[in-house]
Amino acid sequence: MKLRTLPNPQSSSLTKILILRFSSFGDIIQCFSASDHLSSHFAPCEIHWAVRSDSADLVSTHSKVDRVWSLDRKRGWMGLIELGLGLSKENFTHVYDAHCNLRSHLLMGLLRVLYLGNSFSFVRRKKFRLRRWLLLKWKIRRLPWPFRGSQSFVYPLEKWGLSWKPDLHRQLNLPPISDEILKMLKAPLYQTIVMAPSAAWKMKRWPTSSWQQLVRELKTQAFIIVGGPTDNFCSEIERISPQNIVNLAGQLSWLETAALIAQSQGCMSGDTGALHLSDYLGKPTLALIGPTAFGFPSWDNTQIMEVELKCRPCT
């Protein structure tokens, strides 16, 4: 278990909150809205976050998170027990299980035992598996539509008197962009659009030919392409206008991608982590939503482009 402490000491007499959200990148970004709302509602307070070790650096960028607790999956159940032992010494007043999986259930059970009768207020974000099954299998809508991820992480907190407030300040303390990357740009970053054409599932991707046509029509626009190391199709988009496009797919960490989006002109993305990041950062964003049911952005800075499909959701 590794700990990362941010320089924001708080008095032990203040409200002390623990958020459990271990993964994944997009869900963590959307869960950041919970930190913003909790910090505003309980101010002054101290917020801790338990996350998987490969996402600890991301959570550490959040301006309202005071301490990050890292769970190393390689340690197995022993790592979870060690995490529980460490958390049990913190005397949290509020605990929010924003993950609702086997690990978070076991960790909560361990905390209740280790607290030895000391109580804390507890909220869990339910996954509504039956309602999801009805939607995915029979197209019966018993969930909010469109399902906006960032808002869905705030709604369970109504038990503590919170409600969704879209105008709360949102800030990530991101690292500077390296000179090596800046030298590769075709235009100043504030005049460059970040393009994220990939997605975890192929059915969520806008066709490569459509991205190519977009580049042809925006002849003088500078772009940066971001994506993963296996997104080889991104080079097909770059070839349409190499004088205006820098293809950095597979070359950036998520923190580097976040820093580029934060300083860019805006972002165009399918249903992927880059979309939720740009939406959260308040950047002008174009969201290309395909047959998904749960990838909708939450703020007015994002414009949604979609086609109403009868089979939806059909990913």
mmCIF file with all atom_site columns, N, CA and C in Angstrom, residues 7 11 24 47-49 57 60 91 97 125-127 138 143 149 194 196 218 222 265 269-270 272 309:
data_model
loop_
_atom_site.group_PDB
_atom_site.id
_atom_site.type_symbol
_atom_site.label_atom_id
_atom_site.label_alt_id
_atom_site.label_comp_id
_atom_site.label_asym_id
_atom_site.label_entity_id
_atom_site.label_seq_id
_atom_site.pdbx_PDB_ins_code
_atom_site.Cartn_x
_atom_site.Cartn_y
_atom_site.Cartn_z
_atom_site.occupancy
_atom_site.B_iso_or_equiv
_atom_site.pdbx_formal_charge
_atom_site.auth_seq_id
_atom_site.auth_comp_id
_atom_site.auth_asym_id
_atom_site.auth_atom_id
_atom_site.pdbx_PDB_model_num
ATOM 1  N N  . PRO A 1 7   ? -0.446  18.654 0.249   1.00 0.00 ? 7   PRO A N  1
ATOM 2  C CA . PRO A 1 7   ? -0.176  19.670 1.274   1.00 0.00 ? 7   PRO A CA 1
ATOM 3  C C  . PRO A 1 7   ? -1.396  20.513 1.600   1.00 0.00 ? 7   PRO A C  1
ATOM 4  N N  . SER A 1 11  ? -7.798  20.189 10.433  1.00 0.00 ? 11  SER A N  1
ATOM 5  C CA . SER A 1 11  ? -7.980  19.842 11.841  1.00 0.00 ? 11  SER A CA 1
ATOM 6  C C  . SER A 1 11  ? -8.738  18.533 11.958  1.00 0.00 ? 11  SER A C  1
ATOM 7  N N  . SER A 1 24  ? -12.476 3.089  -13.173 1.00 0.00 ? 24  SER A N  1
ATOM 8  C CA . SER A 1 24  ? -11.431 3.213  -14.178 1.00 0.00 ? 24  SER A CA 1
ATOM 9  C C  . SER A 1 24  ? -11.250 4.694  -14.482 1.00 0.00 ? 24  SER A C  1
ATOM 10 N N  . ILE A 1 47  ? -10.946 15.530 2.742   1.00 0.00 ? 47  ILE A N  1
ATOM 11 C CA . ILE A 1 47  ? -11.396 14.457 1.854   1.00 0.00 ? 47  ILE A CA 1
ATOM 12 C C  . ILE A 1 47  ? -10.240 13.519 1.542   1.00 0.00 ? 47  ILE A C  1
ATOM 13 N N  . HIS A 1 48  ? -10.469 12.223 1.792   1.00 0.00 ? 48  HIS A N  1
ATOM 14 C CA . HIS A 1 48  ? -9.524  11.171 1.422   1.00 0.00 ? 48  HIS A CA 1
ATOM 15 C C  . HIS A 1 48  ? -10.154 10.346 0.300   1.00 0.00 ? 48  HIS A C  1
ATOM 16 N N  . TRP A 1 49  ? -9.314  9.716  -0.516  1.00 0.00 ? 49  TRP A N  1
ATOM 17 C CA . TRP A 1 49  ? -9.806  8.913  -1.640  1.00 0.00 ? 49  TRP A CA 1
ATOM 18 C C  . TRP A 1 49  ? -8.980  7.640  -1.721  1.00 0.00 ? 49  TRP A C  1
ATOM 19 N N  . ASP A 1 57  ? -2.000  8.814  -9.282  1.00 0.00 ? 57  ASP A N  1
ATOM 20 C CA . ASP A 1 57  ? -1.498  10.108 -9.749  1.00 0.00 ? 57  ASP A CA 1
ATOM 21 C C  . ASP A 1 57  ? -2.627  10.983 -10.281 1.00 0.00 ? 57  ASP A C  1
ATOM 22 N N  . SER A 1 60  ? -4.588  12.425 -7.423  1.00 0.00 ? 60  SER A N  1
ATOM 23 C CA . SER A 1 60  ? -3.762  13.406 -6.715  1.00 0.00 ? 60  SER A CA 1
ATOM 24 C C  . SER A 1 60  ? -3.831  14.793 -7.340  1.00 0.00 ? 60  SER A C  1
ATOM 25 N N  . ASN A 1 91  ? -10.485 7.741  11.574  1.00 0.00 ? 91  ASN A N  1
ATOM 26 C CA . ASN A 1 91  ? -11.691 8.273  12.233  1.00 0.00 ? 91  ASN A CA 1
ATOM 27 C C  . ASN A 1 91  ? -12.551 9.105  11.284  1.00 0.00 ? 91  ASN A C  1
ATOM 28 N N  . ASP A 1 97  ? -19.097 4.944  -0.682  1.00 0.00 ? 97  ASP A N  1
ATOM 29 C CA . ASP A 1 97  ? -18.685 3.862  -1.581  1.00 0.00 ? 97  ASP A CA 1
ATOM 30 C C  . ASP A 1 97  ? -19.220 4.183  -2.971  1.00 0.00 ? 97  ASP A C  1
ATOM 31 N N  . ARG A 1 125 ? -23.195 4.163  -3.765  1.00 0.00 ? 125 ARG A N  1
ATOM 32 C CA . ARG A 1 125 ? -23.759 4.392  -5.104  1.00 0.00 ? 125 ARG A CA 1
ATOM 33 C C  . ARG A 1 125 ? -24.148 3.042  -5.699  1.00 0.00 ? 125 ARG A C  1
ATOM 34 N N  . LYS A 1 126 ? -25.429 2.787  -5.749  1.00 0.00 ? 126 LYS A N  1
ATOM 35 C CA . LYS A 1 126 ? -25.912 1.507  -6.253  1.00 0.00 ? 126 LYS A CA 1
ATOM 36 C C  . LYS A 1 126 ? -25.754 1.431  -7.775  1.00 0.00 ? 126 LYS A C  1
ATOM 37 N N  . LYS A 1 127 ? -25.613 0.218  -8.265  1.00 0.00 ? 127 LYS A N  1
ATOM 38 C CA . LYS A 1 127 ? -25.454 0.020  -9.709  1.00 0.00 ? 127 LYS A CA 1
ATOM 39 C C  . LYS A 1 127 ? -26.767 -0.325 -10.407 1.00 0.00 ? 127 LYS A C  1
ATOM 40 N N  . TRP A 1 138 ? -34.079 -5.517 -22.771 1.00 0.00 ? 138 TRP A N  1
ATOM 41 C CA . TRP A 1 138 ? -35.436 -5.308 -23.262 1.00 0.00 ? 138 TRP A CA 1
ATOM 42 C C  . TRP A 1 138 ? -35.731 -3.862 -23.653 1.00 0.00 ? 138 TRP A C  1
ATOM 43 N N  . LEU A 1 143 ? -34.030 3.917  -15.742 1.00 0.00 ? 143 LEU A N  1
ATOM 44 C CA . LEU A 1 143 ? -32.929 4.760  -15.281 1.00 0.00 ? 143 LEU A CA 1
ATOM 45 C C  . LEU A 1 143 ? -33.075 6.138  -15.912 1.00 0.00 ? 143 LEU A C  1
ATOM 46 N N  . GLY A 1 149 ? -23.093 10.634 -16.318 1.00 0.00 ? 149 GLY A N  1
ATOM 47 C CA . GLY A 1 149 ? -22.233 9.976  -15.351 1.00 0.00 ? 149 GLY A CA 1
ATOM 48 C C  . GLY A 1 149 ? -21.851 10.836 -14.164 1.00 0.00 ? 149 GLY A C  1
ATOM 49 N N  . VAL A 1 194 ? -8.040  18.997 -29.604 1.00 0.00 ? 194 VAL A N  1
ATOM 50 C CA . VAL A 1 194 ? -7.665  17.623 -29.273 1.00 0.00 ? 194 VAL A CA 1
ATOM 51 C C  . VAL A 1 194 ? -8.738  16.684 -29.824 1.00 0.00 ? 194 VAL A C  1
ATOM 52 N N  . ALA A 1 196 ? -10.062 12.787 -30.057 1.00 0.00 ? 196 ALA A N  1
ATOM 53 C CA . ALA A 1 196 ? -9.981  11.465 -29.421 1.00 0.00 ? 196 ALA A CA 1
ATOM 54 C C  . ALA A 1 196 ? -10.917 10.513 -30.161 1.00 0.00 ? 196 ALA A C  1
ATOM 55 N N  . LEU A 1 218 ? -12.183 20.897 -42.465 1.00 0.00 ? 218 LEU A N  1
ATOM 56 C CA . LEU A 1 218 ? -11.522 21.909 -41.629 1.00 0.00 ? 218 LEU A CA 1
ATOM 57 C C  . LEU A 1 218 ? -10.059 21.997 -42.059 1.00 0.00 ? 218 LEU A C  1
ATOM 58 N N  . ALA A 1 222 ? -5.743  23.076 -36.751 1.00 0.00 ? 222 ALA A N  1
ATOM 59 C CA . ALA A 1 222 ? -4.704  22.225 -36.174 1.00 0.00 ? 222 ALA A CA 1
ATOM 60 C C  . ALA A 1 222 ? -5.335  21.233 -35.198 1.00 0.00 ? 222 ALA A C  1
ATOM 61 N N  . GLN A 1 265 ? -7.745  24.391 -27.487 1.00 0.00 ? 265 GLN A N  1
ATOM 62 C CA . GLN A 1 265 ? -8.911  25.139 -27.955 1.00 0.00 ? 265 GLN A CA 1
ATOM 63 C C  . GLN A 1 265 ? -10.197 24.412 -27.589 1.00 0.00 ? 265 GLN A C  1
ATOM 64 N N  . SER A 1 269 ? -14.559 14.153 -29.198 1.00 0.00 ? 269 SER A N  1
ATOM 65 C CA . SER A 1 269 ? -14.308 12.812 -28.674 1.00 0.00 ? 269 SER A CA 1
ATOM 66 C C  . SER A 1 269 ? -15.547 11.948 -28.741 1.00 0.00 ? 269 SER A C  1
ATOM 67 N N  . GLY A 1 270 ? -15.309 10.641 -28.868 1.00 0.00 ? 270 GLY A N  1
ATOM 68 C CA . GLY A 1 270 ? -16.369 9.680  -28.669 1.00 0.00 ? 270 GLY A CA 1
ATOM 69 C C  . GLY A 1 270 ? -16.531 9.410  -27.186 1.00 0.00 ? 270 GLY A C  1
ATOM 70 N N  . THR A 1 272 ? -15.331 8.163  -24.405 1.00 0.00 ? 272 THR A N  1
ATOM 71 C CA . THR A 1 272 ? -14.082 7.689  -23.827 1.00 0.00 ? 272 THR A CA 1
ATOM 72 C C  . THR A 1 272 ? -13.631 8.645  -22.727 1.00 0.00 ? 272 THR A C  1
ATOM 73 N N  . LEU A 1 309 ? -31.050 5.644  -32.275 1.00 0.00 ? 309 LEU A N  1
ATOM 74 C CA . LEU A 1 309 ? -31.101 4.301  -32.842 1.00 0.00 ? 309 LEU A CA 1
ATOM 75 C C  . LEU A 1 309 ? -32.151 3.462  -32.118 1.00 0.00 ? 309 LEU A C  1
#
